[in-house]
Amino acid sequence: MLFRNLKLVNYVVFGRGSFNQLDAILAPQRKGDAPMIFLVDHFFKGKALPNRIPLRGTDKIIYVDVTFEPKTTQVDALAQSLKDEFGTISGVIGIGGGSAMDLAKAVGLMMNNPGSSADYQGWDLVQKAGVYKAGIPTLSGTGAEVSRTTVLTGPTRKLGMNSDFTPFDQIILDPELTKDAPVNQRFYTGMDCYIHCIESLEGTFLNEFSKSYGEKALQLCQEVFLGNKEWTEVHDDKLMMASYAGGMSIAYSQVGVAHAVSYGLSYLLGTKHGVGNCIVMNHLEEYYPAGVAEFKRMVAENNIDIPVGICNGLSEEDFEKMINVSMGMKPLWENALGKDWEKIMTREKLRALYEKL
Ligand code: NAD
Ligand code: ZN
């Protein structure tokens, strides 16, 4: 048995207003005149937050369009433009949800690795450390702030650059930054965390390490999404730590059915990760009976709409594509259903599940 030697984020700061420490945190990481590049979620363009970014010298803010999930082409173009403009940079700071943070991780890696980011989609293909990378979440749930992957849609697949070079050097967890998240988006991304917990805790890869984080994250999700009348600062604080702990839980286990199926949706239809997971979770009673029942209570109590009928009218070829992408997620299926998963989740069964969504 080979135990995973888990690479973690190097530095973590947590607290309301901790964003104000960014300048001091970055100072020792600056390499001469090479700038720090801030990849900021386009939602914040024209808002107050960018005025608080500690720009020095030739530092630059680049607003990133996260309407669609990050693509390898987008990463390559960003990295190339930075090389053309600056040669070298001191670091990349991703400020936003999972999309902006993943872009920052990938661009940081591509500053020092040749070729296209598509060449590194997979496990441990990245050869060299990237530049300094920091992540500052403005939405809670994905766990992208702690993970060793950056999920990219490439020419042939949606797959992460999973490597020990991928985790951030620094994360700043300031729950104040999440306060303006729209209710639906906050829920969808929050449910990503809830689903991480269920898939980790109900999976065959479970161990005490994953369990200890997963149980805490699950409890925080329950406190946040059940039995509340109104959303408060405490909810933002708790959800940010739920995201962190949920990410730590899957880092030492794996996700499961909802993620495996939702990857097919996002590859074919561009369905975003959070809402895609919710669409799938809604129909997974067979695999996660208690988790799905509680998920439905959360949906109802928070008055959230989960889209239905998104696979209506798809062609035979479309279903085949989604099934191929989903079936390719072997570790996820194995975690969910055990070593003999292929006997349980047949193509026909998966097809029937997609038809329900
Ligand atoms: P997101 O980053 O795609 O953002 C969703 C929307 O919320 C965007 O319109 C964005 O502009 C907006 N937004 C972000 N912060 C806001 C704020 N404070 N106020 C108002 N609007 C705000 O959403 P997400 O769910 O955080 O991330 C999904 C992405 O994360 C996907 O690309 C997915 O593949 C990736 N992901 C990565 C990992 C990982 O481990 N690397 C894990 C899970 C998901
Ligand atoms: Zn997820």
mmCIF file of C-alpha atoms and ligand atoms in Angstrom:
data_model
loop_
_atom_site.group_PDB
_atom_site.id
_atom_site.type_symbol
_atom_site.label_atom_id
_atom_site.label_comp_id
_atom_site.label_asym_id
_atom_site.label_seq_id
_atom_site.Cartn_x
_atom_site.Cartn_y
_atom_site.Cartn_z
ATOM 1 C CA MET A 1 0.000 0.000 0.000
ATOM 2 C CA LEU A 2 1.350 3.370 -1.030
ATOM 3 C CA PHE A 3 0.061 6.269 1.032
ATOM 4 C CA ARG A 4 -0.439 9.611 -0.600
ATOM 5 C CA ASN A 5 2.099 12.254 0.357
ATOM 6 C CA LEU A 6 -0.243 15.223 0.218
ATOM 7 C CA LYS A 7 1.130 18.599 -0.854
ATOM 8 C CA LEU A 8 -0.701 21.404 0.936
ATOM 9 C CA VAL A 9 -1.031 25.147 0.541
ATOM 10 C CA ASN A 10 2.003 26.792 2.192
ATOM 11 C CA TYR A 11 0.367 29.700 3.993
ATOM 12 C CA VAL A 12 -3.193 30.365 5.099
ATOM 13 C CA VAL A 13 -4.676 33.481 6.628
ATOM 14 C CA PHE A 14 -8.300 33.542 7.785
ATOM 15 C CA GLY A 15 -10.490 36.354 9.018
ATOM 16 C CA ARG A 16 -12.788 39.238 8.133
ATOM 17 C CA GLY A 17 -10.639 42.014 6.705
ATOM 18 C CA SER A 18 -7.581 39.785 6.251
ATOM 19 C CA PHE A 19 -7.549 40.922 2.601
ATOM 20 C CA ASN A 20 -5.972 44.129 3.945
ATOM 21 C CA GLN A 21 -2.784 42.180 4.694
ATOM 22 C CA LEU A 22 -2.221 41.402 1.023
ATOM 23 C CA ASP A 23 0.441 44.060 0.491
ATOM 24 C CA ALA A 24 2.527 42.833 3.431
ATOM 25 C CA ILE A 25 2.048 39.218 2.396
ATOM 26 C CA LEU A 26 3.217 39.877 -1.161
ATOM 27 C CA ALA A 27 6.182 42.125 -0.293
ATOM 28 C CA PRO A 28 8.716 39.328 0.386
ATOM 29 C CA GLN A 29 7.580 37.486 -2.751
ATOM 30 C CA ARG A 30 8.425 40.303 -5.135
ATOM 31 C CA LYS A 31 11.377 39.619 -7.394
ATOM 32 C CA GLY A 32 12.988 42.943 -8.320
ATOM 33 C CA ASP A 33 10.813 44.871 -10.752
ATOM 34 C CA ALA A 34 8.852 41.848 -11.945
ATOM 35 C CA PRO A 35 5.171 42.613 -11.360
ATOM 36 C CA MET A 36 2.472 40.838 -9.437
ATOM 37 C CA ILE A 37 -0.471 40.026 -11.694
ATOM 38 C CA PHE A 38 -3.959 40.057 -10.201
ATOM 39 C CA LEU A 39 -6.479 37.927 -12.077
ATOM 40 C CA VAL A 40 -9.766 39.296 -10.817
ATOM 41 C CA ASP A 41 -13.243 37.874 -11.466
ATOM 42 C CA HIS A 42 -14.980 40.251 -13.896
ATOM 43 C CA PHE A 43 -17.851 40.649 -11.428
ATOM 44 C CA PHE A 44 -15.614 43.052 -9.486
ATOM 45 C CA LYS A 45 -14.915 45.412 -12.373
ATOM 46 C CA GLY A 46 -16.039 48.871 -11.265
ATOM 47 C CA LYS A 47 -16.687 47.672 -7.684
ATOM 48 C CA ALA A 48 -14.820 48.727 -4.542
ATOM 49 C CA LEU A 49 -12.590 45.668 -4.146
ATOM 50 C CA PRO A 50 -10.065 46.426 -6.947
ATOM 51 C CA ASN A 51 -9.284 49.784 -5.268
ATOM 52 C CA ARG A 52 -8.025 47.805 -2.298
ATOM 53 C CA ILE A 53 -5.555 45.779 -4.382
ATOM 54 C CA PRO A 54 -2.024 46.906 -3.392
ATOM 55 C CA LEU A 55 -0.587 47.748 -6.822
ATOM 56 C CA ARG A 56 3.132 48.525 -6.932
ATOM 57 C CA GLY A 57 5.437 49.324 -9.860
ATOM 58 C CA THR A 58 4.191 47.609 -13.013
ATOM 59 C CA ASP A 59 1.674 45.386 -11.189
ATOM 60 C CA LYS A 60 -1.408 44.746 -13.255
ATOM 61 C CA ILE A 61 -5.037 43.850 -12.706
ATOM 62 C CA ILE A 62 -6.532 41.663 -15.411
ATOM 63 C CA TYR A 63 -10.277 41.083 -15.215
ATOM 64 C CA VAL A 64 -11.059 37.531 -16.212
ATOM 65 C CA ASP A 65 -14.274 36.562 -17.927
ATOM 66 C CA VAL A 66 -15.677 33.606 -16.006
ATOM 67 C CA THR A 67 -18.950 33.333 -17.914
ATOM 68 C CA PHE A 68 -17.646 29.963 -19.040
ATOM 69 C CA GLU A 69 -15.413 27.671 -17.033
ATOM 70 C CA PRO A 70 -11.673 28.097 -17.714
ATOM 71 C CA LYS A 71 -10.344 26.719 -20.975
ATOM 72 C CA THR A 72 -6.818 25.659 -21.871
ATOM 73 C CA THR A 73 -6.881 28.203 -24.717
ATOM 74 C CA GLN A 74 -7.738 30.992 -22.256
ATOM 75 C CA VAL A 75 -4.894 29.954 -19.945
ATOM 76 C CA ASP A 76 -2.392 29.743 -22.790
ATOM 77 C CA ALA A 77 -3.392 33.156 -24.149
ATOM 78 C CA LEU A 78 -3.107 34.775 -20.720
ATOM 79 C CA ALA A 79 0.295 33.233 -20.000
ATOM 80 C CA GLN A 80 1.593 34.187 -23.455
ATOM 81 C CA SER A 81 0.423 37.780 -23.130
ATOM 82 C CA LEU A 82 2.203 38.083 -19.765
ATOM 83 C CA LYS A 83 5.416 36.628 -21.215
ATOM 84 C CA ASP A 84 5.184 39.043 -24.160
ATOM 85 C CA GLU A 85 4.524 42.061 -21.966
ATOM 86 C CA PHE A 86 6.779 41.385 -18.969
ATOM 87 C CA GLY A 87 9.109 38.485 -19.700
ATOM 88 C CA THR A 88 8.973 37.331 -16.107
ATOM 89 C CA ILE A 89 6.543 38.107 -13.328
ATOM 90 C CA SER A 90 6.756 37.794 -9.562
ATOM 91 C CA GLY A 91 3.490 35.997 -9.143
ATOM 92 C CA VAL A 92 -0.180 35.556 -9.941
ATOM 93 C CA ILE A 93 -2.998 36.266 -7.516
ATOM 94 C CA GLY A 94 -6.428 34.835 -8.332
ATOM 95 C CA ILE A 95 -9.339 36.753 -6.795
ATOM 96 C CA GLY A 96 -12.800 35.279 -7.371
ATOM 97 C CA GLY A 97 -14.663 32.005 -7.346
ATOM 98 C CA GLY A 98 -13.293 28.635 -8.388
ATOM 99 C CA SER A 99 -12.947 29.823 -11.982
ATOM 100 C CA ALA A 100 -10.691 32.814 -11.268
ATOM 101 C CA MET A 101 -8.658 30.815 -8.752
ATOM 102 C CA ASP A 102 -8.180 27.945 -11.213
ATOM 103 C CA LEU A 103 -7.102 30.400 -13.914
ATOM 104 C CA ALA A 104 -4.498 31.855 -11.559
ATOM 105 C CA LYS A 105 -3.115 28.431 -10.685
ATOM 106 C CA ALA A 106 -2.924 27.375 -14.328
ATOM 107 C CA VAL A 107 -1.420 30.643 -15.580
ATOM 108 C CA GLY A 108 1.114 30.550 -12.735
ATOM 109 C CA LEU A 109 2.194 27.064 -13.817
ATOM 110 C CA MET A 110 2.298 27.939 -17.517
ATOM 111 C CA MET A 111 4.685 30.852 -16.891
ATOM 112 C CA ASN A 112 7.435 28.260 -16.312
ATOM 113 C CA ASN A 113 6.325 25.226 -18.325
ATOM 114 C CA PRO A 114 6.610 24.934 -22.127
ATOM 115 C CA GLY A 115 3.835 24.108 -24.574
ATOM 116 C CA SER A 116 0.112 24.281 -23.912
ATOM 117 C CA SER A 117 -1.746 23.747 -20.651
ATOM 118 C CA ALA A 118 -3.627 20.996 -22.532
ATOM 119 C CA ASP A 119 -0.372 18.988 -22.480
ATOM 120 C CA TYR A 120 -0.592 18.850 -18.697
ATOM 121 C CA GLN A 121 -4.225 17.811 -18.234
ATOM 122 C CA GLY A 122 -3.925 14.664 -16.200
ATOM 123 C CA TRP A 123 -2.018 13.487 -13.165
ATOM 124 C CA ASP A 124 1.526 14.634 -12.350
ATOM 125 C CA LEU A 125 2.425 15.766 -15.852
ATOM 126 C CA VAL A 126 3.581 19.240 -14.800
ATOM 127 C CA GLN A 127 7.406 19.210 -14.690
ATOM 128 C CA LYS A 128 8.383 22.539 -13.138
ATOM 129 C CA ALA A 129 7.158 24.742 -10.343
ATOM 130 C CA GLY A 130 5.266 27.766 -11.606
ATOM 131 C CA VAL A 131 5.668 31.325 -10.346
ATOM 132 C CA TYR A 132 4.379 32.312 -6.898
ATOM 133 C CA LYS A 133 0.593 31.790 -6.718
ATOM 134 C CA ALA A 134 -1.949 33.156 -4.265
ATOM 135 C CA GLY A 135 -5.695 32.494 -4.123
ATOM 136 C CA ILE A 136 -8.374 34.705 -2.619
ATOM 137 C CA PRO A 137 -11.871 33.193 -2.787
ATOM 138 C CA THR A 138 -14.910 35.430 -3.178
ATOM 139 C CA LEU A 139 -17.326 32.495 -3.310
ATOM 140 C CA SER A 140 -17.230 29.517 -0.942
ATOM 141 C CA GLY A 141 -17.632 25.881 -1.818
ATOM 142 C CA THR A 142 -15.392 24.542 -4.551
ATOM 143 C CA GLY A 143 -12.366 23.864 -2.363
ATOM 144 C CA ALA A 144 -10.249 25.121 -5.288
ATOM 145 C CA GLU A 145 -8.379 27.201 -2.693
ATOM 146 C CA VAL A 146 -6.842 24.041 -1.214
ATOM 147 C CA SER A 147 -6.798 21.536 -4.054
ATOM 148 C CA ARG A 148 -3.871 20.228 -6.096
ATOM 149 C CA THR A 149 -5.769 20.674 -9.336
ATOM 150 C CA THR A 150 -6.966 23.346 -11.701
ATOM 151 C CA VAL A 151 -9.901 22.154 -13.777
ATOM 152 C CA LEU A 152 -9.653 23.090 -17.451
ATOM 153 C CA THR A 153 -11.719 22.365 -20.525
ATOM 154 C CA GLY A 154 -9.314 21.418 -23.279
ATOM 155 C CA PRO A 155 -9.600 20.393 -26.909
ATOM 156 C CA THR A 156 -10.477 16.796 -26.066
ATOM 157 C CA ARG A 157 -11.462 16.713 -22.412
ATOM 158 C CA LYS A 158 -12.323 18.489 -19.230
ATOM 159 C CA LEU A 159 -9.593 17.498 -16.822
ATOM 160 C CA GLY A 160 -7.395 19.164 -14.236
ATOM 161 C CA MET A 161 -3.685 19.849 -14.152
ATOM 162 C CA ASN A 162 -3.231 17.675 -11.062
ATOM 163 C CA SER A 163 0.229 18.041 -9.582
ATOM 164 C CA ASP A 164 2.245 18.887 -6.503
ATOM 165 C CA PHE A 165 3.104 22.186 -8.195
ATOM 166 C CA THR A 166 -0.548 23.161 -8.516
ATOM 167 C CA PRO A 167 -1.558 24.162 -4.931
ATOM 168 C CA PHE A 168 -1.366 27.825 -4.031
ATOM 169 C CA ASP A 169 1.632 29.148 -2.081
ATOM 170 C CA GLN A 170 -0.734 31.366 -0.130
ATOM 171 C CA ILE A 171 -4.474 31.676 0.385
ATOM 172 C CA ILE A 172 -6.327 34.527 2.013
ATOM 173 C CA LEU A 173 -9.675 33.457 3.422
ATOM 174 C CA ASP A 174 -11.617 36.643 4.056
ATOM 175 C CA PRO A 175 -15.333 35.838 4.340
ATOM 176 C CA GLU A 176 -16.220 39.511 3.912
ATOM 177 C CA LEU A 177 -15.421 39.135 0.211
ATOM 178 C CA THR A 178 -18.322 36.720 -0.293
ATOM 179 C CA LYS A 179 -21.044 38.972 1.049
ATOM 180 C CA ASP A 180 -22.436 40.108 -2.316
ATOM 181 C CA ALA A 181 -22.707 36.677 -3.883
ATOM 182 C CA PRO A 182 -26.157 36.204 -5.444
ATOM 183 C CA VAL A 183 -28.373 33.798 -3.476
ATOM 184 C CA ASN A 184 -28.614 31.138 -6.192
ATOM 185 C CA GLN A 185 -24.898 31.202 -7.002
ATOM 186 C CA ARG A 186 -23.967 31.060 -3.339
ATOM 187 C CA PHE A 187 -26.202 28.047 -2.944
ATOM 188 C CA TYR A 188 -24.922 26.198 -6.039
ATOM 189 C CA THR A 189 -21.291 26.710 -5.073
ATOM 190 C CA GLY A 190 -22.107 25.943 -1.423
ATOM 191 C CA MET A 191 -23.724 22.705 -2.538
ATOM 192 C CA ASP A 192 -20.513 21.814 -4.355
ATOM 193 C CA CYS A 193 -19.028 21.639 -0.868
ATOM 194 C CA TYR A 194 -21.998 19.726 0.538
ATOM 195 C CA ILE A 195 -21.698 17.218 -2.306
ATOM 196 C CA HIS A 196 -17.933 16.895 -1.739
ATOM 197 C CA CYS A 197 -18.771 15.888 1.831
ATOM 198 C CA ILE A 198 -21.409 13.318 0.888
ATOM 199 C CA GLU A 199 -19.284 11.800 -1.860
ATOM 200 C CA SER A 200 -16.230 11.625 0.359
ATOM 201 C CA LEU A 201 -18.032 10.309 3.440
ATOM 202 C CA GLU A 202 -20.042 7.721 1.474
ATOM 203 C CA GLY A 203 -17.100 6.637 -0.687
ATOM 204 C CA THR A 204 -14.993 3.475 -0.502
ATOM 205 C CA PHE A 205 -11.770 5.539 -0.279
ATOM 206 C CA LEU A 206 -12.831 7.003 3.076
ATOM 207 C CA ASN A 207 -10.258 7.133 5.879
ATOM 208 C CA GLU A 208 -10.055 8.980 9.208
ATOM 209 C CA PHE A 209 -8.161 11.883 7.665
ATOM 210 C CA SER A 210 -10.888 12.553 5.084
ATOM 211 C CA LYS A 211 -13.620 11.741 7.545
ATOM 212 C CA SER A 212 -12.488 14.241 10.147
ATOM 213 C CA TYR A 213 -12.553 17.087 7.628
ATOM 214 C CA GLY A 214 -15.646 15.802 5.813
ATOM 215 C CA GLU A 215 -17.744 15.513 8.950
ATOM 216 C CA LYS A 216 -16.843 19.019 10.065
ATOM 217 C CA ALA A 217 -17.563 20.473 6.622
ATOM 218 C CA LEU A 218 -20.876 18.618 6.492
ATOM 219 C CA GLN A 219 -21.872 19.969 9.905
ATOM 220 C CA LEU A 220 -21.030 23.515 8.806
ATOM 221 C CA CYS A 221 -23.081 23.102 5.604
ATOM 222 C CA GLN A 222 -26.034 21.899 7.676
ATOM 223 C CA GLU A 223 -25.706 24.870 10.026
ATOM 224 C CA VAL A 224 -25.587 27.245 7.087
ATOM 225 C CA PHE A 225 -28.279 25.829 4.831
ATOM 226 C CA LEU A 226 -30.849 24.354 7.237
ATOM 227 C CA GLY A 227 -33.180 26.045 9.690
ATOM 228 C CA ASN A 228 -32.183 29.651 9.003
ATOM 229 C CA LYS A 229 -34.426 32.645 8.523
ATOM 230 C CA GLU A 230 -31.869 35.035 7.160
ATOM 231 C CA TRP A 231 -28.272 35.004 5.953
ATOM 232 C CA THR A 232 -25.705 36.625 8.264
ATOM 233 C CA GLU A 233 -21.956 37.199 8.399
ATOM 234 C CA VAL A 234 -21.606 34.066 10.501
ATOM 235 C CA HIS A 235 -22.947 32.047 7.576
ATOM 236 C CA ASP A 236 -20.288 33.467 5.274
ATOM 237 C CA ASP A 237 -17.594 32.620 7.860
ATOM 238 C CA LYS A 238 -18.854 29.080 8.287
ATOM 239 C CA LEU A 239 -19.290 28.402 4.594
ATOM 240 C CA MET A 240 -15.748 29.572 3.866
ATOM 241 C CA MET A 241 -14.367 27.097 6.396
ATOM 242 C CA ALA A 242 -16.726 24.387 5.127
ATOM 243 C CA SER A 243 -15.240 24.878 1.668
ATOM 244 C CA TYR A 244 -11.724 24.568 3.051
ATOM 245 C CA ALA A 245 -12.487 21.461 5.112
ATOM 246 C CA GLY A 246 -14.531 19.863 2.315
ATOM 247 C CA GLY A 247 -11.602 20.424 -0.027
ATOM 248 C CA MET A 248 -9.247 18.822 2.507
ATOM 249 C CA SER A 249 -11.600 15.865 2.800
ATOM 250 C CA ILE A 250 -11.663 15.066 -0.924
ATOM 251 C CA ALA A 251 -7.939 15.761 -1.200
ATOM 252 C CA TYR A 252 -7.339 12.578 0.751
ATOM 253 C CA SER A 253 -10.228 10.584 -0.705
ATOM 254 C CA GLN A 254 -12.167 11.351 -3.889
ATOM 255 C CA VAL A 255 -15.465 12.680 -5.164
ATOM 256 C CA GLY A 256 -18.158 10.405 -6.589
ATOM 257 C CA VAL A 257 -21.258 9.946 -8.738
ATOM 258 C CA ALA A 258 -22.538 13.544 -8.855
ATOM 259 C CA HIS A 259 -19.151 14.823 -10.017
ATOM 260 C CA ALA A 260 -18.586 12.011 -12.526
ATOM 261 C CA VAL A 261 -21.967 12.677 -14.146
ATOM 262 C CA SER A 262 -21.750 16.458 -13.923
ATOM 263 C CA TYR A 263 -18.384 16.484 -15.735
ATOM 264 C CA GLY A 264 -20.201 15.039 -18.791
ATOM 265 C CA LEU A 265 -22.793 17.820 -18.630
ATOM 266 C CA SER A 266 -20.234 20.574 -18.411
ATOM 267 C CA TYR A 267 -18.115 19.112 -21.215
ATOM 268 C CA LEU A 268 -21.034 18.890 -23.633
ATOM 269 C CA LEU A 269 -23.380 21.651 -22.514
ATOM 270 C CA GLY A 270 -21.039 23.991 -20.656
ATOM 271 C CA THR A 271 -23.129 23.539 -17.491
ATOM 272 C CA LYS A 272 -21.214 25.161 -14.645
ATOM 273 C CA HIS A 273 -19.790 22.965 -11.917
ATOM 274 C CA GLY A 274 -21.970 24.051 -8.980
ATOM 275 C CA VAL A 275 -25.346 24.035 -10.678
ATOM 276 C CA GLY A 276 -24.392 20.927 -12.676
ATOM 277 C CA ASN A 277 -23.680 19.031 -9.479
ATOM 278 C CA CYS A 278 -27.035 20.152 -8.077
ATOM 279 C CA ILE A 279 -28.880 19.034 -11.231
ATOM 280 C CA VAL A 280 -27.331 15.583 -10.895
ATOM 281 C CA MET A 281 -27.611 15.302 -7.089
ATOM 282 C CA ASN A 282 -31.367 15.816 -7.417
ATOM 283 C CA HIS A 283 -31.566 12.344 -9.027
ATOM 284 C CA LEU A 284 -29.077 10.297 -7.008
ATOM 285 C CA GLU A 285 -31.339 8.759 -4.347
ATOM 286 C CA GLU A 286 -30.147 5.316 -5.351
ATOM 287 C CA TYR A 287 -26.530 6.118 -4.470
ATOM 288 C CA TYR A 288 -26.779 8.653 -1.647
ATOM 289 C CA PRO A 289 -30.282 8.251 -0.135
ATOM 290 C CA ALA A 290 -29.762 10.279 3.052
ATOM 291 C CA GLY A 291 -27.590 12.905 1.388
ATOM 292 C CA VAL A 292 -30.069 13.468 -1.439
ATOM 293 C CA ALA A 293 -33.004 13.752 0.978
ATOM 294 C CA GLU A 294 -31.119 16.389 2.977
ATOM 295 C CA PHE A 295 -30.009 18.150 -0.207
ATOM 296 C CA LYS A 296 -33.657 18.434 -1.243
ATOM 297 C CA ARG A 297 -34.543 19.909 2.146
ATOM 298 C CA MET A 298 -31.804 22.500 1.667
ATOM 299 C CA VAL A 299 -33.113 23.341 -1.815
ATOM 300 C CA ALA A 300 -36.641 23.767 -0.470
ATOM 301 C CA GLU A 301 -35.717 25.763 2.652
ATOM 302 C CA ASN A 302 -33.570 28.164 0.644
ATOM 303 C CA ASN A 303 -36.132 28.547 -2.158
ATOM 304 C CA ILE A 304 -33.661 27.593 -4.862
ATOM 305 C CA ASP A 305 -34.576 26.536 -8.379
ATOM 306 C CA ILE A 306 -32.684 23.557 -9.710
ATOM 307 C CA PRO A 307 -32.962 23.405 -13.512
ATOM 308 C CA VAL A 308 -34.652 20.320 -14.950
ATOM 309 C CA GLY A 309 -34.941 18.880 -18.448
ATOM 310 C CA ILE A 310 -31.489 20.035 -19.579
ATOM 311 C CA CYS A 311 -30.884 16.827 -21.567
ATOM 312 C CA ASN A 312 -34.180 17.043 -23.445
ATOM 313 C CA GLY A 313 -33.711 16.845 -27.198
ATOM 314 C CA LEU A 314 -30.044 15.787 -27.139
ATOM 315 C CA SER A 315 -28.890 13.541 -29.965
ATOM 316 C CA GLU A 316 -27.595 9.996 -29.749
ATOM 317 C CA GLU A 317 -24.107 11.372 -30.390
ATOM 318 C CA ASP A 318 -24.457 13.912 -27.561
ATOM 319 C CA PHE A 319 -25.371 11.216 -25.053
ATOM 320 C CA GLU A 320 -22.416 9.121 -26.230
ATOM 321 C CA LYS A 321 -20.053 12.056 -25.672
ATOM 322 C CA MET A 322 -21.311 12.680 -22.147
ATOM 323 C CA ILE A 323 -21.156 9.001 -21.295
ATOM 324 C CA ASN A 324 -17.572 8.791 -22.579
ATOM 325 C CA VAL A 325 -16.448 11.784 -20.525
ATOM 326 C CA SER A 326 -18.194 10.472 -17.429
ATOM 327 C CA MET A 327 -16.981 6.879 -17.783
ATOM 328 C CA GLY A 328 -13.439 8.240 -18.109
ATOM 329 C CA MET A 329 -13.553 9.449 -14.504
ATOM 330 C CA LYS A 330 -12.444 6.060 -13.188
ATOM 331 C CA PRO A 331 -11.210 7.041 -9.710
ATOM 332 C CA LEU A 332 -14.518 8.807 -9.012
ATOM 333 C CA TRP A 333 -16.565 5.751 -9.930
ATOM 334 C CA GLU A 334 -14.284 3.458 -8.036
ATOM 335 C CA ASN A 335 -14.590 5.617 -4.944
ATOM 336 C CA ALA A 336 -18.376 5.708 -5.274
ATOM 337 C CA LEU A 337 -19.125 2.112 -6.209
ATOM 338 C CA GLY A 338 -16.037 0.053 -5.447
ATOM 339 C CA LYS A 339 -13.563 -1.864 -7.596
ATOM 340 C CA ASP A 340 -16.307 -3.565 -9.603
ATOM 341 C CA TRP A 341 -17.972 -0.274 -10.489
ATOM 342 C CA GLU A 342 -18.138 -1.109 -14.195
ATOM 343 C CA LYS A 343 -20.533 -3.938 -13.426
ATOM 344 C CA ILE A 344 -22.792 -1.534 -11.513
ATOM 345 C CA MET A 345 -22.627 1.619 -13.629
ATOM 346 C CA THR A 346 -23.115 0.366 -17.176
ATOM 347 C CA ARG A 347 -23.387 2.691 -20.172
ATOM 348 C CA GLU A 348 -27.109 1.918 -20.345
ATOM 349 C CA LYS A 349 -27.630 2.828 -16.725
ATOM 350 C CA LEU A 350 -25.706 6.054 -17.103
ATOM 351 C CA ARG A 351 -27.673 6.892 -20.255
ATOM 352 C CA ALA A 352 -30.926 6.451 -18.320
ATOM 353 C CA LEU A 353 -29.610 8.780 -15.611
ATOM 354 C CA TYR A 354 -28.652 11.482 -18.143
ATOM 355 C CA GLU A 355 -32.112 11.238 -19.702
ATOM 356 C CA LYS A 356 -33.676 12.109 -16.339
ATOM 357 C CA LEU A 357 -31.678 15.330 -15.876
HETATM 358 P P1 NAD B 1 -17.311 30.733 -10.544
HETATM 359 O O1 NAD B 1 -15.949 31.077 -10.127
HETATM 360 O O2 NAD B 1 -17.474 30.122 -11.890
HETATM 361 O O3 NAD B 1 -18.225 32.028 -10.427
HETATM 362 C C1 NAD B 1 -19.629 31.932 -10.619
HETATM 363 C C2 NAD B 1 -20.229 33.320 -10.779
HETATM 364 O O4 NAD B 1 -20.184 34.033 -9.547
HETATM 365 C C3 NAD B 1 -19.500 34.172 -11.782
HETATM 366 O O5 NAD B 1 -20.465 34.859 -12.546
HETATM 367 C C4 NAD B 1 -18.713 35.134 -10.937
HETATM 368 O O6 NAD B 1 -18.471 36.344 -11.616
HETATM 369 C C5 NAD B 1 -19.611 35.321 -9.751
HETATM 370 N N1 NAD B 1 -18.985 35.733 -8.487
HETATM 371 C C6 NAD B 1 -17.854 35.275 -7.899
HETATM 372 N N2 NAD B 1 -17.671 35.852 -6.695
HETATM 373 C C7 NAD B 1 -18.717 36.707 -6.515
HETATM 374 C C8 NAD B 1 -19.101 37.584 -5.458
HETATM 375 N N3 NAD B 1 -18.400 37.683 -4.314
HETATM 376 N N4 NAD B 1 -20.216 38.297 -5.617
HETATM 377 C C9 NAD B 1 -20.973 38.183 -6.753
HETATM 378 N N5 NAD B 1 -20.671 37.365 -7.772
HETATM 379 C C10 NAD B 1 -19.549 36.637 -7.646
HETATM 380 O O7 NAD B 1 -18.032 29.774 -9.494
HETATM 381 P P2 NAD B 1 -17.494 28.662 -8.508
HETATM 382 O O8 NAD B 1 -18.632 27.773 -8.277
HETATM 383 O O9 NAD B 1 -16.800 29.248 -7.346
HETATM 384 O O10 NAD B 1 -16.377 27.906 -9.344
HETATM 385 C C11 NAD B 1 -16.671 26.994 -10.355
HETATM 386 C C12 NAD B 1 -15.377 26.674 -11.035
HETATM 387 O O11 NAD B 1 -14.475 26.079 -10.118
HETATM 388 C C13 NAD B 1 -15.506 25.713 -12.192
HETATM 389 O O12 NAD B 1 -14.700 26.150 -13.263
HETATM 390 C C14 NAD B 1 -14.978 24.413 -11.649
HETATM 391 O O13 NAD B 1 -14.409 23.569 -12.628
HETATM 392 C C15 NAD B 1 -13.929 24.907 -10.684
HETATM 393 N N6 NAD B 1 -13.640 23.973 -9.611
HETATM 394 C C16 NAD B 1 -12.349 23.758 -9.312
HETATM 395 C C17 NAD B 1 -11.982 22.901 -8.312
HETATM 396 C C18 NAD B 1 -10.542 22.676 -8.008
HETATM 397 O O14 NAD B 1 -10.236 21.894 -7.121
HETATM 398 N N7 NAD B 1 -9.621 23.310 -8.680
HETATM 399 C C19 NAD B 1 -12.971 22.261 -7.553
HETATM 400 C C20 NAD B 1 -14.298 22.498 -7.858
HETATM 401 C C21 NAD B 1 -14.624 23.378 -8.887
HETATM 402 ZN ZN ZN B 2 -16.854 19.938 -6.898
#
